[in-house]
Short mmCIF file of C-alpha atoms in Angstrom, two decimals:
data_model
loop_
_atom_site.label_atom_id
_atom_site.label_comp_id
_atom_site.label_asym_id
_atom_site.label_seq_id
_atom_site.Cartn_x
_atom_site.Cartn_y
_atom_site.Cartn_z
CA UNK A 13 -26.11 35.72 34.34
CA UNK A 14 -27.15 33.74 31.09
CA UNK A 15 -30.54 33.28 29.89
CA UNK A 16 -30.97 30.39 31.10
CA UNK A 17 -30.35 31.16 34.48
CA UNK A 18 -32.59 34.56 34.24
CA UNK A 19 -35.55 31.98 32.85
CA UNK A 20 -34.86 29.73 36.22
CA UNK A 21 -34.62 32.97 38.81
CA UNK A 22 -37.69 34.57 37.38
CA UNK A 23 -39.74 30.71 37.76
CA UNK A 24 -38.34 30.68 41.23
CA UNK A 25 -39.61 33.93 42.08
CA UNK A 26 -43.21 33.21 40.26
CA UNK A 27 -43.48 29.96 42.62
CA UNK A 28 -42.40 31.63 45.91
CA UNK A 29 -44.97 34.43 45.38
CA UNK A 30 -47.86 31.57 44.38
CA UNK A 31 -48.50 32.94 41.17
CA UNK A 32 -47.69 29.59 39.67
CA UNK A 33 -51.34 28.80 38.46
CA UNK A 34 -51.92 32.59 36.78
CA UNK A 35 -48.57 32.00 34.99
CA UNK A 36 -50.25 32.26 31.81
CA UNK A 37 -53.19 34.56 32.60
CA UNK A 38 -52.97 37.74 31.07
CA UNK A 39 -53.24 41.27 32.69
CA UNK A 40 -55.53 43.67 31.01
CA UNK A 41 -56.33 43.87 27.38
CA UNK A 42 -59.10 42.51 25.78
CA UNK A 43 -58.84 38.77 26.42
CA UNK A 44 -58.11 39.50 30.29
CA UNK A 45 -59.82 37.00 32.47
CA UNK A 46 -58.55 38.67 35.08
CA UNK A 47 -56.63 37.72 38.71
CA UNK A 48 -57.66 38.92 42.07
CA UNK A 49 -56.43 42.62 43.99
CA UNK A 50 -53.59 40.11 45.94
CA UNK A 51 -52.12 38.42 42.77
CA UNK A 52 -52.28 41.87 41.31
CA UNK A 53 -50.14 43.41 44.00
CA UNK A 54 -47.69 40.46 44.41
CA UNK A 55 -47.23 40.66 40.12
CA UNK A 56 -46.01 44.59 41.01
CA UNK A 57 -44.08 43.27 42.85
CA UNK A 58 -42.38 40.36 41.55
CA UNK A 59 -41.30 43.00 38.61
CA UNK A 60 -39.66 44.63 40.62
CA UNK A 61 -37.53 41.61 42.71
CA UNK A 62 -37.03 40.25 38.96
CA UNK A 63 -34.42 43.56 38.73
CA UNK A 64 -32.63 42.03 41.70
CA UNK A 65 -33.00 45.68 43.95
CA UNK A 66 -30.63 46.49 46.92
CA UNK A 67 -33.36 48.50 48.19
CA UNK A 68 -37.32 47.77 47.96
CA UNK A 69 -40.17 50.43 49.07
CA UNK A 70 -43.52 49.28 49.40
CA UNK A 71 -46.20 51.53 49.82
CA UNK A 72 -49.23 49.60 51.82
CA UNK A 73 -48.90 46.05 50.27
CA UNK A 74 -51.48 44.37 52.42
CA UNK A 75 -53.76 47.93 51.31
CA UNK A 76 -57.45 46.49 50.79
CA UNK A 77 -56.38 42.47 51.67
CA UNK A 78 -58.02 40.19 54.31
CA UNK A 79 -55.83 39.51 56.95
CA UNK A 80 -55.38 35.67 55.37
CA UNK A 81 -54.03 37.28 52.05
CA UNK A 82 -51.85 40.22 53.62
CA UNK A 83 -49.92 37.33 55.71
CA UNK A 84 -49.37 35.26 52.22
CA UNK A 85 -48.57 38.54 50.53
CA UNK A 86 -45.87 39.37 53.17
CA UNK A 87 -44.49 36.06 54.00
CA UNK A 88 -43.32 35.52 50.63
CA UNK A 89 -41.93 39.17 50.22
CA UNK A 90 -39.83 37.91 53.67
CA UNK A 91 -38.56 34.53 52.12
CA UNK A 92 -37.80 35.93 48.69
CA UNK A 93 -36.20 39.50 50.74
CA UNK A 94 -33.94 37.15 52.81
CA UNK A 95 -33.00 34.51 49.64
CA UNK A 96 -32.12 37.60 47.22
CA UNK A 97 -30.54 39.83 49.78
CA UNK A 98 -33.11 42.50 49.38
CA UNK A 99 -33.55 45.21 52.32
CA UNK A 100 -37.39 45.85 52.09
CA UNK A 101 -38.79 49.12 53.50
CA UNK A 102 -42.59 48.65 54.17
CA UNK A 103 -45.47 51.17 55.36
CA UNK A 104 -48.25 49.15 56.75
CA UNK A 105 -51.27 50.04 58.82
CA UNK A 106 -52.92 47.76 61.70
CA UNK A 107 -50.69 44.55 61.00
CA UNK A 108 -52.25 41.57 62.31
CA UNK A 109 -49.89 39.50 64.93
CA UNK A 110 -48.58 37.22 62.26
CA UNK A 111 -47.13 40.18 59.62
CA UNK A 112 -46.10 41.84 62.49
CA UNK A 113 -43.80 39.18 63.35
CA UNK A 114 -42.04 38.91 59.90
CA UNK A 115 -40.38 41.93 60.55
CA UNK A 116 -37.05 42.38 62.02
CA UNK A 117 -36.94 46.33 62.31
CA UNK A 118 -40.08 48.55 63.02
CA UNK A 119 -40.27 52.33 62.76
CA UNK A 120 -43.49 53.59 64.61
CA UNK A 121 -44.77 57.19 64.08
CA UNK A 122 -47.65 59.22 65.00
CA UNK A 123 -48.06 62.40 64.07
CA UNK A 124 -45.26 62.31 62.32
CA UNK A 125 -43.13 61.92 65.71
CA UNK A 126 -40.79 58.89 66.11
CA UNK A 127 -42.49 56.99 68.51
CA UNK A 128 -39.86 53.58 68.57
CA UNK A 129 -37.40 52.98 65.89
CA UNK A 130 -35.11 49.52 66.61
CA UNK A 131 -35.62 45.93 66.71
CA UNK A 132 -39.24 44.52 66.29
CA UNK A 133 -39.10 41.77 69.24
CA UNK A 134 -38.21 44.59 71.33
CA UNK A 135 -41.53 46.75 70.66
CA UNK A 136 -43.75 45.55 73.95
CA UNK A 137 -41.20 45.14 76.31
CA UNK A 138 -39.82 49.57 75.44
CA UNK A 139 -43.37 50.64 75.05
CA UNK A 140 -44.71 49.05 77.94
CA UNK A 141 -41.34 49.95 80.17
CA UNK A 142 -42.10 54.18 79.30
CA UNK A 143 -46.07 53.93 79.37
CA UNK A 144 -46.47 51.90 82.84
CA UNK A 145 -43.39 53.73 84.88
CA UNK A 146 -45.47 57.13 84.17
CA UNK A 147 -48.59 57.73 86.42
CA UNK A 148 -50.00 59.84 82.91
CA UNK A 149 -49.58 56.84 80.90
CA UNK A 150 -52.74 55.30 82.78
CA UNK A 151 -56.01 54.57 80.62
CA UNK A 152 -56.82 58.07 81.87
CA UNK A 153 -54.90 59.78 80.12
CA UNK A 154 -55.26 61.22 76.51
CA UNK A 155 -53.85 59.97 73.14
CA UNK A 156 -52.26 63.05 72.61
CA UNK A 157 -50.32 62.85 76.01
CA UNK A 158 -49.24 59.42 75.28
CA UNK A 159 -47.74 60.13 72.56
CA UNK A 160 -46.25 62.44 74.20
CA UNK A 161 -44.57 60.60 76.77
CA UNK A 162 -43.24 57.89 74.26
CA UNK A 163 -42.11 60.50 72.14
CA UNK A 164 -39.48 62.00 74.83
CA UNK A 165 -38.72 58.40 76.16
CA UNK A 166 -37.54 57.77 72.95
CA UNK A 167 -35.63 60.56 72.44
CA UNK A 168 -33.71 59.50 75.27
CA UNK A 169 -33.22 56.26 74.67
CA UNK A 170 -30.31 54.07 74.30
CA UNK A 171 -31.60 52.69 70.70
CA UNK A 172 -32.29 56.68 69.84
CA UNK A 173 -28.65 57.32 70.57
CA UNK A 174 -27.55 53.95 68.53
CA UNK A 175 -29.51 55.29 65.45
CA UNK A 176 -28.07 58.71 65.10
CA UNK A 177 -24.52 57.38 65.45
CA UNK A 178 -25.31 55.43 62.75
CA UNK A 179 -26.71 58.41 60.40
CA UNK A 180 -23.79 60.25 61.31
CA UNK A 181 -21.33 57.31 59.88
CA UNK A 182 -23.57 56.92 56.95
CA UNK A 183 -22.90 61.00 56.06
CA UNK A 184 -19.56 61.33 56.85
CA UNK A 185 -18.75 58.14 54.81
CA UNK A 186 -21.22 59.02 52.32
CA UNK A 187 -23.58 56.73 50.25
CA UNK A 188 -21.08 55.19 47.18
CA UNK A 189 -18.89 53.90 49.45
CA UNK A 190 -21.77 52.16 51.47
CA UNK A 191 -23.78 50.96 48.29
CA UNK A 192 -22.46 49.30 45.16
CA UNK A 193 -23.61 50.66 42.02
CA UNK A 194 -25.79 48.03 40.40
CA UNK A 195 -24.53 47.29 36.83
CA UNK A 196 -26.47 47.87 33.86
CA UNK A 197 -27.15 46.30 30.99
CA UNK A 198 -25.52 47.38 27.38
CA UNK A 199 -27.71 49.74 25.04
CA UNK A 200 -27.42 47.39 22.56
CA UNK A 201 -29.03 44.66 25.28
CA UNK A 202 -31.50 47.82 26.74
CA UNK A 203 -32.70 48.03 23.22
CA UNK A 204 -32.99 44.83 22.07
CA UNK A 205 -34.96 43.79 24.98
CA UNK A 206 -37.50 46.60 24.46
CA UNK A 207 -38.07 46.04 21.07
CA UNK A 208 -38.58 42.33 21.86
CA UNK A 209 -40.72 42.96 24.19
CA UNK A 210 -42.69 46.09 22.74
CA UNK A 211 -43.64 43.78 19.56
CA UNK A 212 -44.94 40.98 21.72
CA UNK A 213 -47.26 43.41 23.28
CA UNK A 214 -48.39 44.41 19.75
CA UNK A 215 -48.32 41.00 18.56
CA UNK A 216 -51.08 40.11 21.50
CA UNK A 217 -53.15 42.87 21.55
CA UNK A 218 -56.44 41.89 19.12
CA UNK A 219 -57.29 45.97 19.02
CA UNK A 220 -54.13 47.32 18.20
CA UNK A 221 -52.77 44.50 15.99
CA UNK A 222 -55.02 42.24 14.66
CA UNK A 223 -58.54 44.31 14.80
CA UNK A 224 -56.86 47.04 13.01
CA UNK A 225 -55.07 44.77 10.51
CA UNK A 226 -58.59 43.10 9.72
CA UNK A 227 -60.25 46.69 9.34
CA UNK A 228 -57.57 47.92 6.92
CA UNK A 229 -58.42 44.99 4.77
CA UNK A 230 -61.64 45.82 4.90
CA UNK A 231 -61.11 49.15 3.87
CA UNK A 232 -59.11 48.26 0.95
CA UNK A 233 -61.76 45.75 -0.27
CA UNK A 234 -64.10 48.33 -0.14
CA UNK A 235 -61.84 50.68 -1.63
CA UNK A 236 -61.13 48.25 -4.62
CA UNK A 237 -64.37 47.06 -5.42
CA UNK A 238 -66.08 50.90 -5.52
CA UNK A 239 -63.17 52.23 -7.95
CA UNK A 240 -62.96 48.31 -9.54
CA UNK A 241 -61.34 48.47 -12.79
CA UNK A 242 -60.85 52.49 -13.04
CA UNK A 243 -60.25 52.44 -16.54
CA UNK A 244 -58.10 55.40 -18.41
CA UNK A 245 -60.93 57.96 -19.63
CA UNK A 246 -60.99 60.88 -18.70
CA UNK A 247 -63.36 60.50 -15.85
CA UNK A 248 -60.77 58.56 -14.14
CA UNK A 249 -58.26 61.13 -13.57
CA UNK A 250 -60.76 62.23 -10.71
CA UNK A 251 -61.48 58.65 -9.65
CA UNK A 252 -57.34 58.28 -9.28
CA UNK A 253 -57.37 61.46 -7.83
CA UNK A 254 -59.70 60.24 -5.52
CA UNK A 255 -58.95 57.25 -4.74
CA UNK A 256 -55.09 58.02 -3.92
CA UNK A 257 -56.11 60.59 -1.34
CA UNK A 258 -58.10 58.73 0.25
CA UNK A 259 -55.27 55.92 0.95
CA UNK A 260 -53.10 59.05 1.90
CA UNK A 261 -55.53 60.97 4.50
CA UNK A 262 -58.16 58.42 5.65
CA UNK A 263 -56.21 54.94 5.56
CA UNK A 264 -53.62 56.53 7.47
CA UNK A 265 -56.18 58.40 9.87
CA UNK A 266 -56.95 54.76 11.17
CA UNK A 267 -53.16 54.60 12.74
CA UNK A 268 -54.33 56.51 15.48
CA UNK A 269 -56.89 53.30 16.56
CA UNK A 270 -53.34 52.25 18.42
CA UNK A 271 -53.33 55.52 21.12
CA UNK A 272 -54.81 52.82 23.80
CA UNK A 273 -51.86 50.61 23.49
CA UNK A 274 -49.26 54.00 23.39
CA UNK A 275 -50.67 55.33 26.51
CA UNK A 276 -49.82 52.38 28.29
CA UNK A 277 -46.49 51.96 27.03
CA UNK A 278 -46.06 55.82 28.34
CA UNK A 279 -47.16 54.60 31.69
CA UNK A 280 -45.01 51.60 31.83
CA UNK A 281 -42.29 53.77 30.66
CA UNK A 282 -42.51 56.14 33.34
CA UNK A 283 -42.93 53.58 36.20
CA UNK A 284 -39.73 51.99 34.78
CA UNK A 285 -37.51 54.82 34.00
CA UNK A 286 -38.01 56.29 37.80
CA UNK A 287 -36.60 52.79 38.73
CA UNK A 288 -33.47 53.60 36.37
CA UNK A 289 -33.74 49.91 34.20
CA UNK A 290 -33.12 52.01 30.63
CA UNK A 291 -33.46 55.28 28.98
CA UNK A 292 -35.40 57.90 27.02
CA UNK A 293 -33.41 56.69 23.71
CA UNK A 294 -33.85 53.48 24.52
CA UNK A 295 -37.88 53.68 25.03
CA UNK A 296 -37.72 55.67 20.99
CA UNK A 297 -35.93 53.37 19.65
CA UNK A 298 -37.58 50.52 20.64
CA UNK A 299 -41.02 51.36 20.08
CA UNK A 300 -39.92 52.57 16.43
CA UNK A 301 -38.63 49.43 15.55
CA UNK A 302 -41.35 47.18 17.13
CA UNK A 303 -43.89 48.80 15.19
CA UNK A 304 -41.81 48.00 11.62
CA UNK A 305 -43.35 44.75 11.09
CA UNK A 306 -47.21 45.75 11.74
CA UNK A 307 -46.87 48.43 9.67
CA UNK A 308 -45.55 47.40 6.97
CA UNK A 309 -47.75 44.47 6.89
CA UNK A 310 -50.87 46.51 6.52
CA UNK A 311 -48.91 48.31 3.63
CA UNK A 312 -48.37 45.42 1.74
CA UNK A 313 -51.32 43.05 1.98
CA UNK A 314 -54.01 45.26 2.36
CA UNK A 315 -52.18 48.17 0.16
CA UNK A 316 -52.33 45.20 -2.79
CA UNK A 317 -55.82 44.46 -2.58
CA UNK A 318 -56.98 48.00 -3.30
CA UNK A 319 -54.00 48.50 -5.38
CA UNK A 320 -54.73 45.87 -8.09
CA UNK A 321 -58.07 45.74 -7.55
CA UNK A 322 -58.52 49.58 -8.52
CA UNK A 323 -56.24 48.67 -11.30
CA UNK A 324 -53.16 51.51 -11.27
CA UNK A 325 -49.93 50.80 -12.76
CA UNK A 326 -49.25 47.59 -12.76
CA UNK A 327 -45.38 47.28 -12.54
CA UNK A 328 -43.81 45.75 -9.39
CA UNK A 329 -41.55 49.40 -9.03
CA UNK A 330 -44.75 51.41 -8.80
CA UNK A 331 -46.84 49.15 -6.27
CA UNK A 332 -43.47 49.06 -4.26
CA UNK A 333 -43.97 53.05 -4.04
CA UNK A 334 -46.88 52.74 -3.26
CA UNK A 335 -47.01 50.85 -0.35
CA UNK A 336 -43.56 52.60 0.83
CA UNK A 337 -45.56 55.80 1.09
CA UNK A 338 -48.39 54.66 2.83
CA UNK A 339 -46.07 52.44 5.57
CA UNK A 340 -44.18 56.21 6.15
CA UNK A 341 -47.72 57.97 6.24
CA UNK A 342 -48.92 55.20 8.85
CA UNK A 343 -45.45 55.80 10.82
CA UNK A 344 -45.67 59.55 11.16
CA UNK A 345 -49.40 59.56 12.57
CA UNK A 346 -48.22 56.96 15.26
CA UNK A 347 -45.49 59.74 15.99
CA UNK A 348 -47.57 62.10 16.35
CA UNK A 349 -50.37 60.12 18.66
CA UNK A 350 -46.96 58.89 20.34
CA UNK A 351 -46.39 62.67 21.09
CA UNK A 352 -49.70 63.05 22.08
CA UNK A 353 -49.86 60.90 24.54
CA UNK A 354 -46.43 62.11 25.86
CA UNK A 355 -48.49 64.99 26.55
CA UNK A 356 -52.02 64.03 26.58
CA UNK A 357 -52.33 61.03 28.72
CA UNK A 358 -56.37 60.77 29.03
CA UNK A 359 -57.81 58.10 26.05
CA UNK A 360 -60.53 60.56 24.86
CA UNK A 361 -59.09 64.24 25.55
CA UNK A 362 -55.77 62.32 23.23
CA UNK A 363 -57.70 60.90 20.26
CA UNK A 364 -59.81 64.36 19.82
CA UNK A 365 -56.74 66.01 19.62
CA UNK A 366 -54.72 63.76 17.80
CA UNK A 367 -57.92 63.57 15.29
CA UNK A 368 -57.58 67.65 15.37
CA UNK A 369 -54.53 67.50 14.46
CA UNK A 370 -54.76 65.41 11.44
CA UNK A 371 -57.82 66.93 10.33
CA UNK A 372 -55.78 70.27 9.80
CA UNK A 373 -53.40 68.63 7.88
CA UNK A 374 -55.75 66.93 5.75
CA UNK A 375 -57.12 70.16 4.80
CA UNK A 376 -53.75 71.47 3.56
CA UNK A 377 -52.77 68.49 1.65
CA UNK A 378 -53.80 69.96 -1.86
CA UNK A 379 -56.65 67.90 -2.62
CA UNK A 380 -60.31 69.73 -0.69
CA UNK A 381 -58.57 72.85 -1.78
CA UNK A 382 -55.80 72.99 -4.52
CA UNK A 383 -52.46 74.42 -3.31
CA UNK A 384 -53.20 77.68 -5.49
CA UNK A 385 -56.36 78.23 -4.12
CA UNK A 386 -55.12 78.12 -0.42
CA UNK A 387 -55.07 81.29 0.96
CA UNK A 388 -51.77 82.76 1.65
CA UNK A 389 -51.64 83.53 4.86
CA UNK A 390 -51.29 80.86 7.74
CA UNK A 391 -52.78 78.11 5.18
CA UNK A 392 -50.36 78.12 2.29
CA UNK A 393 -47.66 78.87 4.23
CA UNK A 394 -46.17 77.90 6.69
CA UNK A 395 -49.42 74.63 6.77
CA UNK A 396 -49.45 73.59 3.20
CA UNK A 397 -45.64 72.64 3.69
CA UNK A 398 -46.01 71.50 7.22
CA UNK A 399 -48.78 68.97 6.76
CA UNK A 400 -47.57 65.79 5.57
CA UNK A 401 -50.25 65.49 3.42
CA UNK A 402 -48.86 67.55 0.54
CA UNK A 403 -46.11 65.10 0.22
CA UNK A 404 -48.02 61.87 0.52
CA UNK A 405 -50.67 63.62 -2.29
CA UNK A 406 -47.77 64.70 -4.39
CA UNK A 407 -45.83 61.13 -4.61
CA UNK A 408 -49.04 59.33 -4.96
CA UNK A 409 -49.80 61.30 -8.00
CA UNK A 410 -46.35 61.49 -9.74
CA UNK A 411 -46.69 57.17 -9.18
CA UNK A 412 -49.40 57.08 -10.70
CA UNK A 413 -50.05 59.61 -13.24
CA UNK A 414 -46.37 60.16 -15.04
CA UNK A 415 -46.06 57.89 -18.04
CA UNK A 416 -49.71 57.53 -18.77
CA UNK A 417 -51.76 59.25 -21.58
CA UNK A 418 -55.85 60.05 -21.10
CA UNK A 419 -58.36 60.99 -24.11
CA UNK A 420 -59.15 64.71 -23.66
CA UNK A 421 -62.65 64.87 -23.72
CA UNK A 422 -63.20 69.04 -23.20
CA UNK A 423 -63.77 70.95 -26.10
CA UNK A 424 -61.65 72.83 -28.27
CA UNK A 425 -58.47 71.07 -26.71
CA UNK A 426 -55.80 68.36 -27.74
CA UNK A 427 -57.52 64.77 -28.32
CA UNK A 428 -55.29 63.34 -25.68
CA UNK A 429 -53.99 64.56 -22.02
CA UNK A 430 -50.37 63.45 -20.44
CA UNK A 431 -49.83 62.56 -17.20
CA UNK A 432 -47.53 65.45 -16.75
CA UNK A 433 -49.85 67.69 -17.91
CA UNK A 434 -52.46 66.55 -15.59
CA UNK A 435 -50.28 66.76 -12.66
CA UNK A 436 -49.42 70.29 -13.51
CA UNK A 437 -52.30 72.06 -14.59
CA UNK A 438 -55.38 69.81 -12.78
CA UNK A 439 -53.98 68.79 -9.43
CA UNK A 440 -51.35 71.38 -8.89
CA UNK A 441 -48.13 69.48 -8.01
CA UNK A 442 -44.51 70.90 -8.54
CA UNK A 443 -42.69 69.02 -10.92
CA UNK A 444 -39.41 70.77 -9.85
CA UNK A 445 -38.25 67.52 -8.12
CA UNK A 446 -38.93 63.55 -8.36
CA UNK A 447 -41.19 61.25 -6.32
CA UNK A 448 -38.64 59.89 -4.16
CA UNK A 449 -37.75 63.50 -2.81
CA UNK A 450 -41.66 63.40 -1.29
CA UNK A 451 -40.81 59.87 -0.36
CA UNK A 452 -37.62 61.30 0.94
CA UNK A 453 -39.09 64.13 2.86
CA UNK A 454 -42.02 61.99 4.27
CA UNK A 455 -38.85 59.99 5.74
CA UNK A 456 -37.12 62.72 7.08
CA UNK A 457 -40.36 63.94 8.79
CA UNK A 458 -40.98 60.91 10.58
CA UNK A 459 -36.87 61.15 12.00
CA UNK A 460 -38.07 64.72 13.10
CA UNK A 461 -41.60 63.71 14.97
CA UNK A 462 -39.30 61.06 16.55
CA UNK A 463 -37.03 63.44 18.26
CA UNK A 464 -39.87 65.56 18.80
CA UNK A 465 -41.20 62.66 21.00
CA UNK A 466 -37.91 62.16 22.52
CA UNK A 467 -37.47 66.06 23.35
CA UNK A 468 -40.93 66.33 24.53
CA UNK A 469 -40.41 63.22 27.22
CA UNK A 470 -37.37 64.88 28.38
CA UNK A 471 -38.86 68.54 28.97
CA UNK A 472 -42.04 66.41 30.87
CA UNK A 473 -39.43 64.43 32.85
CA UNK A 474 -37.71 68.02 34.33
CA UNK A 475 -40.84 70.06 34.12
CA UNK A 476 -42.80 67.72 36.10
CA UNK A 477 -41.85 68.24 39.55
CA UNK A 478 -41.53 71.64 39.10
CA UNK A 479 -45.39 71.88 37.64
CA UNK A 480 -46.72 69.69 40.84
CA UNK A 481 -44.52 72.11 43.26
CA UNK A 482 -46.70 75.06 41.38
CA UNK A 483 -50.06 73.35 41.74
CA UNK A 484 -49.17 72.23 45.60
CA UNK A 485 -48.49 76.04 46.35
CA UNK A 486 -51.91 77.00 45.00
CA UNK A 487 -53.42 74.44 46.54
CA UNK A 488 -51.90 75.73 49.49
CA UNK A 489 -53.15 79.10 49.11
CA UNK A 490 -56.55 78.33 48.14
CA UNK A 491 -56.88 76.54 51.44
CA UNK A 492 -55.73 78.95 53.17
CA UNK A 493 -58.05 81.41 51.63
CA UNK A 494 -60.93 79.77 51.88
CA UNK A 495 -60.59 78.12 55.35
CA UNK A 496 -62.65 80.45 57.73
CA UNK A 497 -60.75 83.06 60.09
CA UNK A 498 -61.40 81.86 63.81
CA UNK A 499 -64.60 83.61 65.03
CA UNK A 500 -64.00 86.76 67.52
CA UNK A 501 -65.09 87.01 70.64
CA UNK A 502 -68.29 88.77 71.60
CA UNK A 503 -66.63 90.34 74.73
#
């Protein structure tokens, strides 16, 4: 199917579901105008119909709607199902006569028992015959007794025998011969579609994209004016280190602001993953690539404001390295928050968890406590080497101090102090490798974080059913314990 055909098909579905007037309305987000409950229900149904499923399950699609809205929704579904050749299975309670007439087949249940299963237009005739032929079916009979009569009557009816034979035939043939598997798009197509959709969602999200971009500009203006034209005296050594630490720690910390969008992405992924639209690897690739333009824009524009206002090394190579480290650090924080979102879907708990993890990493980054002064158990080994702030700070310091010379105002010392001496003696930076190794380690950590994100999703998919079963068993046991025993006879 061509792109034009897909677009035409989508427009037809929107029109037939009565959503034309709401076609340009954004659902959710900060600028949402809102739509009615019936429209929301129709939107969710449209999303599934557009995938052209052979079988569509709808659980109470008319719940919370009045009779007119219920009929409108169900009539649209019926017409679309007929046009697309979709079999729709719907659970519905107390339908109006107009909605009831839309169904072709009907299964009536009472207390878990089948009362009737067959053509909808035969329901009244079958039930009235079974109910009227028995004296116990009179209005004086209890509801339980009437249900028992109907269940027994259905189990001995011709309709029940036909259904049983049909089920046996399906079991013999196997579902593979009866239902042809729908072909899926290629891995590349899935990835490109997800990248485009994810980027569009980010671009349209005022809080995730534009507000964050504005805040980064404001913060970098603050940094640039506070450390404006920092100079090359001895006091500028500490000021440069503080400024670079702020960029590596607190500017990247702001990336947690995208957590609400990550939670929504995980919800959408969970639904679409259950429908078999795409795999975990495709989702991770789409999510990773789509965030690159936003992070690159933040790294270059606000980064340039802070960098050149402060008066750091002027060459383009030095600024490019500065922007690259800032970009990779923000991607690391987003990767970390995606892992948190896959484990802790609650907004407040996720923000607290992500902020706590980053706070621990900041303490081990080599600024608040110099590397040699860190307690060796745990904090120096292994936490100092796990925290990405270590490599960000070292990369920033090497990029800025190497090649510079500062006057030495300390008594008894040489008249000048080189950038290499500052790195080695003041900031205690590891000088056995270049700044590009620090950048490569940061890129490697991004890959590791994304792989961990993928593994967590895979693991969660396997463990969630087991966890649900475990807690359901606990609830049943707790119910049996809480329920009081039957009262003993006093006689």
